Coordinates of C-alpha atoms in Angstrom, one line a residue:
X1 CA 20.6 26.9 33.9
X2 CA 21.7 23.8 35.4
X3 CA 19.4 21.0 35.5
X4 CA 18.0 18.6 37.8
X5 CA 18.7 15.3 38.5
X6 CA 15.7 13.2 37.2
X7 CA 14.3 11.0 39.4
X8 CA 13.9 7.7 37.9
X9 CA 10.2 6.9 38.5
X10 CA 7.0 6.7 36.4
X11 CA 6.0 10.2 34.8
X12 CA 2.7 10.5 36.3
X13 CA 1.3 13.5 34.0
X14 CA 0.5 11.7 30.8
X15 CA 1.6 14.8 28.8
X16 CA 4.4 15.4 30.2
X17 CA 4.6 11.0 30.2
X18 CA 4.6 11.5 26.7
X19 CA 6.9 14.3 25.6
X20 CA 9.6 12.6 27.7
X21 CA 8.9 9.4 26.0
X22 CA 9.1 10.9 22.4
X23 CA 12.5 13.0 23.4
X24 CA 14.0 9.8 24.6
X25 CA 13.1 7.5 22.0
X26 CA 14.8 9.9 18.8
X27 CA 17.6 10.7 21.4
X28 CA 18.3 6.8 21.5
X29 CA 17.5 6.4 17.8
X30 CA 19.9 9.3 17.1
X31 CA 22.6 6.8 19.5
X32 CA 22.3 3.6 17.9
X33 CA 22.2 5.2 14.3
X34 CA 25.7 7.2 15.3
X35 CA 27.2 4.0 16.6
X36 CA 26.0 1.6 13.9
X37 CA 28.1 4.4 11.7
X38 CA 31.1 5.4 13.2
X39 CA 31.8 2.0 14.9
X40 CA 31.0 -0.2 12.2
X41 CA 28.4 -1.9 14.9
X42 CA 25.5 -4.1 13.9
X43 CA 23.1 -2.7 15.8
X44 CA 19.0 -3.5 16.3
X45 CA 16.9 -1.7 18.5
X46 CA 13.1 -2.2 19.3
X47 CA 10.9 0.3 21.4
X48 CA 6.9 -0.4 21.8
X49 CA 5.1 2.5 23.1
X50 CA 3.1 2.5 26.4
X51 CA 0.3 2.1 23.6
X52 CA 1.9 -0.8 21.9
X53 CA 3.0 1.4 18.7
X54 CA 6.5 0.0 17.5
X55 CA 9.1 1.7 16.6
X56 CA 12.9 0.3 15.7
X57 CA 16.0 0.8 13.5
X58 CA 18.5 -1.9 12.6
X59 CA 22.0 -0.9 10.9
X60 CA 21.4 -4.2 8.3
X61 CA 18.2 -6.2 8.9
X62 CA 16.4 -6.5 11.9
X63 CA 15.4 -10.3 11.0
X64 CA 19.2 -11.0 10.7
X65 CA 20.4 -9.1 14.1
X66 CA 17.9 -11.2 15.8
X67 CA 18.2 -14.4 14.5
X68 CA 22.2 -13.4 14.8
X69 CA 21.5 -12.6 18.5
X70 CA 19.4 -16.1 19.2
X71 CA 22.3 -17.9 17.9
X72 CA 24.8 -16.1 19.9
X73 CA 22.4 -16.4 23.1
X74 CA 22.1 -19.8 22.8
X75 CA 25.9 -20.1 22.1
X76 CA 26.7 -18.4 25.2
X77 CA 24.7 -20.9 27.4
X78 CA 25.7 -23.6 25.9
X79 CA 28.7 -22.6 26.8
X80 CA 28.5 -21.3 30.7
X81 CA 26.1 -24.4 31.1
X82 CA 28.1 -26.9 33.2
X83 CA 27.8 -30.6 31.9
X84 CA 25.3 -33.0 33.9
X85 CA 25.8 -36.4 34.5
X86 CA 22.4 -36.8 34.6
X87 CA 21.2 -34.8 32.3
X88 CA 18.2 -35.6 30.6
X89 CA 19.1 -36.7 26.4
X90 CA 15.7 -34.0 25.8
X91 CA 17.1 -31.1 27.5
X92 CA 17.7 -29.4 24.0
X93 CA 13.8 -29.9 22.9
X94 CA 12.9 -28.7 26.2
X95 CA 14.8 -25.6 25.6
X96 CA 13.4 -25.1 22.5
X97 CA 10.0 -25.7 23.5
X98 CA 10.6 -23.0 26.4
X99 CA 11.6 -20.4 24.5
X100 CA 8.7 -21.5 21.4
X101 CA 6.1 -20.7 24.2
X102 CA 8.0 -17.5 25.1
X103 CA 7.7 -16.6 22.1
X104 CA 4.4 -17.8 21.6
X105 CA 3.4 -15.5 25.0
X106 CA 5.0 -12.3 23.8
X107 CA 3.0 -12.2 20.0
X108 CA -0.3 -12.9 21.9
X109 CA 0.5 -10.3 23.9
X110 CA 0.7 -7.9 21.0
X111 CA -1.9 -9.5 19.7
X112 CA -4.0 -8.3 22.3
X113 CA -2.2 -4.9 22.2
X114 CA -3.4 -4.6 18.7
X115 CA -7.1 -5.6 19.2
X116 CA -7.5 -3.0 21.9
X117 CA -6.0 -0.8 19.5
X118 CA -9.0 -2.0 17.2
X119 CA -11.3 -1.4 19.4
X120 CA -11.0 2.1 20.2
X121 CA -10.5 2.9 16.1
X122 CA -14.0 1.6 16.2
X123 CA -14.9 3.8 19.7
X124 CA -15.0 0.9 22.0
X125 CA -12.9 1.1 24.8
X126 CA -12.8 4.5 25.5
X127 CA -13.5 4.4 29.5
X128 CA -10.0 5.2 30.4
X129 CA -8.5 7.1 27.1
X130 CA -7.2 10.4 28.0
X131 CA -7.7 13.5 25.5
X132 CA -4.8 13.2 24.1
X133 CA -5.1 9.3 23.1
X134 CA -8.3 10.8 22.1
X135 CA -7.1 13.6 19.5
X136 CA -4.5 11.1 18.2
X137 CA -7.5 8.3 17.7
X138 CA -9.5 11.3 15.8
X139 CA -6.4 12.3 13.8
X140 CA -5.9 8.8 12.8
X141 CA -9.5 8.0 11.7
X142 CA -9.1 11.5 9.7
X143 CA -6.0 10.2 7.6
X144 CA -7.8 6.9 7.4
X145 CA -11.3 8.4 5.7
X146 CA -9.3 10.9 3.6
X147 CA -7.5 7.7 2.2
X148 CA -10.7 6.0 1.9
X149 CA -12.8 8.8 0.2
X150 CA -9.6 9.3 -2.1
X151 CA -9.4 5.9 -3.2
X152 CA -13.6 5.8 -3.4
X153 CA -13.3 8.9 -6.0
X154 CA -10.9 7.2 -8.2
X155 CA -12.7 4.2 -8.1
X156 CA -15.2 6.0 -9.1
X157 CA -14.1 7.6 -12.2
X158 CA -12.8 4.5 -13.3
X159 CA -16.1 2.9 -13.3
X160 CA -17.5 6.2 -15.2
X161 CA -14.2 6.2 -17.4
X162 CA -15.4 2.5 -18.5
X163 CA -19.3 2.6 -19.0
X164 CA -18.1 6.1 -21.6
X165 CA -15.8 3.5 -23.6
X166 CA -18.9 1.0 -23.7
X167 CA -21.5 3.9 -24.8
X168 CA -19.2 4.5 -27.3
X169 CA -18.3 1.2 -28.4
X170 CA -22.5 0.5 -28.3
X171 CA -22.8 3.8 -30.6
X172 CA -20.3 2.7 -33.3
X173 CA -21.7 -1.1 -33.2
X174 CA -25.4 0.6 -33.5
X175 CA -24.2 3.1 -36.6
X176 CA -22.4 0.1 -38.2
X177 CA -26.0 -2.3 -38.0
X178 CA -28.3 1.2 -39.2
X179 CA -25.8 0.8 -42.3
X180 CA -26.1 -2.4 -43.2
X181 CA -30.2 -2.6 -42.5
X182 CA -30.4 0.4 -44.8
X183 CA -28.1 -1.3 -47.4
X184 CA -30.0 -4.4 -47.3
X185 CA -33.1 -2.5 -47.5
X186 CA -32.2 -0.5 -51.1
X187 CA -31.3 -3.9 -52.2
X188 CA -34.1 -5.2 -51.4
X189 CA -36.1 -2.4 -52.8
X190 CA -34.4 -2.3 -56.2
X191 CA -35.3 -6.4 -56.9
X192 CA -38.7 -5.8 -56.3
X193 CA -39.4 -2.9 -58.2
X194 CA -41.1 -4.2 -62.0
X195 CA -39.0 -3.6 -65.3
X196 CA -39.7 -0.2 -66.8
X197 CA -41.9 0.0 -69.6
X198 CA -40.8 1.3 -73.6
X199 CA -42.7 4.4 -74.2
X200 CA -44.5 4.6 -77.7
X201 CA -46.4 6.9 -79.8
X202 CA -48.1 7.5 -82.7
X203 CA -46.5 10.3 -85.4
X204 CA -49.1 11.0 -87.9
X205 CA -47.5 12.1 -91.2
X206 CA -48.6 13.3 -94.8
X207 CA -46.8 10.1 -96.4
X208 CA -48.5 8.7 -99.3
X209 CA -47.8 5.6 -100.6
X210 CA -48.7 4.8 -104.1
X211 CA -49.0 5.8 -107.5
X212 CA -48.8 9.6 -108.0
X213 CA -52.1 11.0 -108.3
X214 CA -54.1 14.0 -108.0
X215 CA -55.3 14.8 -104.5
X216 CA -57.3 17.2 -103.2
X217 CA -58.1 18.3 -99.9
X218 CA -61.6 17.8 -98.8
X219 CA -63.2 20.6 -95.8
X220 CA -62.8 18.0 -93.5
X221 CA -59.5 18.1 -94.2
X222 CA -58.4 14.2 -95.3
X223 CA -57.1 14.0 -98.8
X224 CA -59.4 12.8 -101.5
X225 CA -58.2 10.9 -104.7
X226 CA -59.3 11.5 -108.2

């Protein structure tokens, strides 16, 4: 089936806006990765979305590709720049200064980008979201409580993990002090306690002492001597 020339114009569906854009962008990712490979090229390619989502590839580092291409760029007009005679001796600072603010212009513009982008994550802004800017704002939010729930729970169990090693670090400190009260106690116990007394008694014998003599036993039973 042979295709149709496409028109170049803006997609007016916003779906169909949207699945052209996403075919196009890997299709020139899928380019520019391919050439930085087979050609050896330095390559670095930038794409913002119609809702200011950035995507980009660079063969080396995007910083270095762009500070390379300012260079080059302001090589290049140097160079097809004819010499004035009257030029004015600040014509570099002014050049500077124009492209400072241009670049100043193009970061508040994604700065603004991102804050509407803000908004609607907070469900502000809404008025002229389609359903599917919609879905994709629910999706994100999902992504973004199940990280935050996930990290909650952990945090959690860290904080339970602790107070356990401080129960158990009061419970040895508390068995070690009951020791030593009770040791201190028996110590105390033992110096107060008064010395123990000798026990005596009384043995009562039939031991005479004397001169032998003639005894005889009485009724009442203590000896009588004659």
């Amino acid at each position: 089936m042979v295709r149709g020339k496409t028109q170049m114009r803006r997609i007016e569906n916003a779906t169909s806006r949207q699945v052209t854009f996403s075919k196009r962008r890997n299709g020139l990712l899928k380019k520019a990765f391919e050439l930085s490979v087979l050609c050896d090229a330095e390559i670095g390619l930038i794409i913002f979305s119609p809702r200011g989502k950035l995507y980009e590839f660079a063969s080396s580092s995007m910083m270095e590709t762009i500070e390379h291409y300012q260079k080059h760029a302001k090589a290049t007009q140097s160079a097809n720049t004819p010499p004035a005679t009257n030029a004015h001796p600040n014509s570099s600072l002014e050049d500077d200064l124009r492209h400072t603010k241009a670049e100043i212009a193009k970061l508040m513009k994604k700065i603004e980008q991102l804050e509407a982008s803000k908004r609607k994550l907070l469900g502000e802004g809404l008025e002229n979201s389609n359903i599917e800017e919609l879905q994709q704002i629910e999706k994100h939010l999902d992504r973004s409580l199940h990280r935050i729930r996930t990290k909650k729970v952990q945090m959690y169990k860290k904080k339970i993990q602790q107070l356990e090693e401080k129960v158990q670090q009061f419970d040895a400190e508390n068995s070690m002090h009951c020791e030593k009260a009770a040791a201190a106690e028996s110590e105390q116990n033992i110096a107060a306690a008064p010395p123990a007394r000798e026990a005596t008694s009384e043995v009562v014998t039939d031991l005479f002492i004397g001169l032998p003599e003639a005894r005889f036993q009485m009724p009442n039973g203590y000896p009588r001597v004659i």
